[in-house]
Coordinates of C-alpha atoms in Angstrom, one line a residue:
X34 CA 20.7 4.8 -8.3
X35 CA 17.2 6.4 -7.5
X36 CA 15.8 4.9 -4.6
X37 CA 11.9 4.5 -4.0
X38 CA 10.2 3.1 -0.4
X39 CA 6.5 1.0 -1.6
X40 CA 4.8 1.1 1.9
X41 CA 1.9 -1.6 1.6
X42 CA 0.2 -1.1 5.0
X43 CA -1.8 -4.0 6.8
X44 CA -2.1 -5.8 10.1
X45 CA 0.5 -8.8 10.9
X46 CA -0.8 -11.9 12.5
X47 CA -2.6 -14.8 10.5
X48 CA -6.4 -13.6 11.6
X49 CA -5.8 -10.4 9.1
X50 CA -3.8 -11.8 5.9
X51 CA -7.1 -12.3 3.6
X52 CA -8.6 -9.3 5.3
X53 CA -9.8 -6.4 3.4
X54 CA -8.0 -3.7 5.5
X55 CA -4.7 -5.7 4.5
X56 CA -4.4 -5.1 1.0
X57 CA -1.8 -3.5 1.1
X58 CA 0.5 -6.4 2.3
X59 CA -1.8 -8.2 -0.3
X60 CA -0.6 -6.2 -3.6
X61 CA 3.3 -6.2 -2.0
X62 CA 3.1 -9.5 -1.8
X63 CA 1.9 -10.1 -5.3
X64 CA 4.5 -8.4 -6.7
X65 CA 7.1 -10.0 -4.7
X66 CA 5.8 -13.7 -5.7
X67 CA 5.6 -12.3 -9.3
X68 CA 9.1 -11.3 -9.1
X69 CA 10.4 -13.9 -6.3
X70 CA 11.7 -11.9 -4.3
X71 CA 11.8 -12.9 -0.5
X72 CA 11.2 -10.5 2.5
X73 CA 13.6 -10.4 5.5
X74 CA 11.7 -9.8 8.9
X75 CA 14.1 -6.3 9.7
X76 CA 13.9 -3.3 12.2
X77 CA 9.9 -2.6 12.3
X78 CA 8.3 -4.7 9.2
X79 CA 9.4 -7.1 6.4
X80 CA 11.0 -5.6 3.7
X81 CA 12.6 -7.3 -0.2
X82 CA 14.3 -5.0 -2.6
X83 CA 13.5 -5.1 -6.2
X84 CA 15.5 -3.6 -8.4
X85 CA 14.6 -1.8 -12.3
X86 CA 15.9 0.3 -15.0
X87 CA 18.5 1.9 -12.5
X88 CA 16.0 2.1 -9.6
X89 CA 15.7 0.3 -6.0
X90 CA 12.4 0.2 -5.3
X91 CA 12.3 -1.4 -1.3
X92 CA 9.2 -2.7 -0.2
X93 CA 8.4 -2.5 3.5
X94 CA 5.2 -4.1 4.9
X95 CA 5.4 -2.2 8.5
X96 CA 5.0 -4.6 11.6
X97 CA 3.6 -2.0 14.1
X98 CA 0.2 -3.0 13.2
X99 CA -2.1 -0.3 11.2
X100 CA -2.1 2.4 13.9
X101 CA 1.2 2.9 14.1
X102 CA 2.7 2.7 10.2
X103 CA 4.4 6.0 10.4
X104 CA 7.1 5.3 12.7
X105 CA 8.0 2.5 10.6
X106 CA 7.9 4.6 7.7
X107 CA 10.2 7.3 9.1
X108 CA 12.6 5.1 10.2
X109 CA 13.3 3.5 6.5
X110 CA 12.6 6.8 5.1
X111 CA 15.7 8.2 6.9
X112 CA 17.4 5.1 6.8
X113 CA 17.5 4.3 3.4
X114 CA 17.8 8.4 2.7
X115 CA 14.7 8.5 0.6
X116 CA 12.3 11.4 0.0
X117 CA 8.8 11.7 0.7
X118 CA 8.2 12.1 -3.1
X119 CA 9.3 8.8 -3.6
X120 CA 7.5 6.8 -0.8
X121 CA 4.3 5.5 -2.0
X122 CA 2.0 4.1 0.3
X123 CA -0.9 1.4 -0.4
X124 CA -4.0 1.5 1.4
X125 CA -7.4 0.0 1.2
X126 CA -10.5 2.8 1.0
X127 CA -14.2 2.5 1.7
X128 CA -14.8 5.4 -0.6
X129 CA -14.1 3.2 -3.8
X130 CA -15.8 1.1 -5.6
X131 CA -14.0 -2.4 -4.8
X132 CA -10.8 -2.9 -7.1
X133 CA -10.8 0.8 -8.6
X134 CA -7.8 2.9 -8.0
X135 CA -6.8 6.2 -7.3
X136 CA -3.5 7.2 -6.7
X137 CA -2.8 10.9 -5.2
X138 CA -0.2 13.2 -4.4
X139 CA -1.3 14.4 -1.3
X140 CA -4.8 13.9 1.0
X141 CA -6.6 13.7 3.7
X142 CA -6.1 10.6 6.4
X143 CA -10.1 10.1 5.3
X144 CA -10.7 8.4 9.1
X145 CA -7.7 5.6 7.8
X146 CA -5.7 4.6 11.1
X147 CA -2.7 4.0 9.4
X148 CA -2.7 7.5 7.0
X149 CA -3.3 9.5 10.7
X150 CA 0.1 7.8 12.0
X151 CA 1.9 8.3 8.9
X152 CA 0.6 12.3 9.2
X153 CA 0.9 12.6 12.3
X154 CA 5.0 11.2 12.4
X155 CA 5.7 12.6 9.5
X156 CA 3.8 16.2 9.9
X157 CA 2.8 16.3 6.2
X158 CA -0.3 14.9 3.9
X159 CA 1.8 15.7 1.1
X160 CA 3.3 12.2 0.5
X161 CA 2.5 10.0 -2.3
X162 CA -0.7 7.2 -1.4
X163 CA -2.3 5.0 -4.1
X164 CA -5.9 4.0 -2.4
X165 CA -7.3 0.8 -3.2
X166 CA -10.9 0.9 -3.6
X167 CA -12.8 -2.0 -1.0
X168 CA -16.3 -0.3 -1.5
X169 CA -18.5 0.5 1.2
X170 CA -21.3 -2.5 0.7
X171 CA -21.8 -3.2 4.9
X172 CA -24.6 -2.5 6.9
X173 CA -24.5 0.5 9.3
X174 CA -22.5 -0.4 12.2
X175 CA -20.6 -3.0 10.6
X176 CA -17.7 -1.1 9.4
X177 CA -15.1 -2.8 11.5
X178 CA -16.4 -6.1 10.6
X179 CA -16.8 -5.3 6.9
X180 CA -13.2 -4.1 6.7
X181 CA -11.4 -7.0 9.2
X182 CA -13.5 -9.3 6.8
X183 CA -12.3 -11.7 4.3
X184 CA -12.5 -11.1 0.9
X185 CA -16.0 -12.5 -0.7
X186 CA -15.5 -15.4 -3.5
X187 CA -16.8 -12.8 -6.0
X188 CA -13.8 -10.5 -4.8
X189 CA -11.0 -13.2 -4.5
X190 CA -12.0 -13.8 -8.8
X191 CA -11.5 -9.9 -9.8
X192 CA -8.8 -9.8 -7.3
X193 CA -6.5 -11.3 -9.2
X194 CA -6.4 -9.3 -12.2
X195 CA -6.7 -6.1 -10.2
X196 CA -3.7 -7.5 -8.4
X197 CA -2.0 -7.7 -11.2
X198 CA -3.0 -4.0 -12.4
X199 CA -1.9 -3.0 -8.9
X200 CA 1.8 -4.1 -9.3
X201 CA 1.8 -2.3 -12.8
X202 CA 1.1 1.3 -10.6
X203 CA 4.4 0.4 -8.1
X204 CA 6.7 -0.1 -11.8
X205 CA 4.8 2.9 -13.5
X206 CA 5.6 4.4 -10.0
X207 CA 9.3 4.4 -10.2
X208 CA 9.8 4.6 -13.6
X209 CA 7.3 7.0 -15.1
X210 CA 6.6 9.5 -12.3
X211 CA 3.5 10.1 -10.2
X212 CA 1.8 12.4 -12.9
X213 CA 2.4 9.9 -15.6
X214 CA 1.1 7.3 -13.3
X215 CA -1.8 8.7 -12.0
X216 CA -3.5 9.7 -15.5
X217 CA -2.9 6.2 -16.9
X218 CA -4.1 4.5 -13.8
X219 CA -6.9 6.8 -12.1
X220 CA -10.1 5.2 -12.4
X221 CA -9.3 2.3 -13.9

């Protein structure tokens, strides 16, 4: 059975769960209320299993805060014996318009906290991401704020369909291929 690691990254504690930067946890735990599925608080994060088609797709939801994803990464990476080609991690990004999506096989950490750790502990860029777009509408200096801040009413509306797009990428994911997934789901 193929096994796949769906890394939604995000910040644990109550203050961050309808924040911006924790979409990530936001689209994993979509999914998992679509498919009730129920996490188990494990070795660094929550994780659920979900299983399709042959495939174990484990979701982890890292609970070393933002800044320090990649160790939790590695250590479900090597325990679970999956490859980096089928890890994908979720991440919110300012250089998106809100609710697009991009999914890549490889990047830069683009200034994201969490994509440095997961470099740096994993010395590669080359691992699958899927970038959710939160736009860039702040004033200058108010990044922080902008991207610790809740979602606006307008957002929490088109959230929920692009919630629902977002758990089509993780099946399309595992059961299509990267490539496949990416040219159906780019930009859209």
């Amino acid at each position: 059975m193929k096994k796949f690691l769906i890394i939604g990254l995000g910040n644990i504690g109550s203050e961050y769960v309808n924040t911006r930067h924790n979409i990530g946890f936001k689209i994993l735990d979509h999914f998992a209320n679509q498919e009730k599925l129920s996490y188990n608080t494990v070795k660094l994060g929550d994780i659920t299993e979900f299983k399709i088609k042959g495939r174990t797709l484990l979701f982890l939801k890292p609970n070393t805060y933002m800044n320090l994803s990649g160790k939790a990464i590695k250590y479900w990476m090597e325990k679970e014996n999956i490859e980096k080609e089928n890890i994908l991690v979720i991440t919110d990004d300012l250089n998106l318009p809100f609710g697009s999506i991009r999914i890549k096989p490889k990047g830069s950490d683009g200034g994201h906290n969490g994509l440095k750790s997961i470099q740096q502990i994993l010395d590669t860029s080359e691992y699958p991401r899927f970038r959710f777009g939160i736009s860039d509408e702040y004033k200058k200096g108010q990044q922080v704020n902008y991207v610790l801040g809740e979602w606006s009413d307008d957002e929490k509306e088109i959230l929920k369909e692009r919630l629902q797009v977002a758990s089509e990428v993780i099946k399309s994911f595992a059961l299509a291929g990267l490539n496949n997934t990416m040219n159906i789901f780019n930009g859209k």
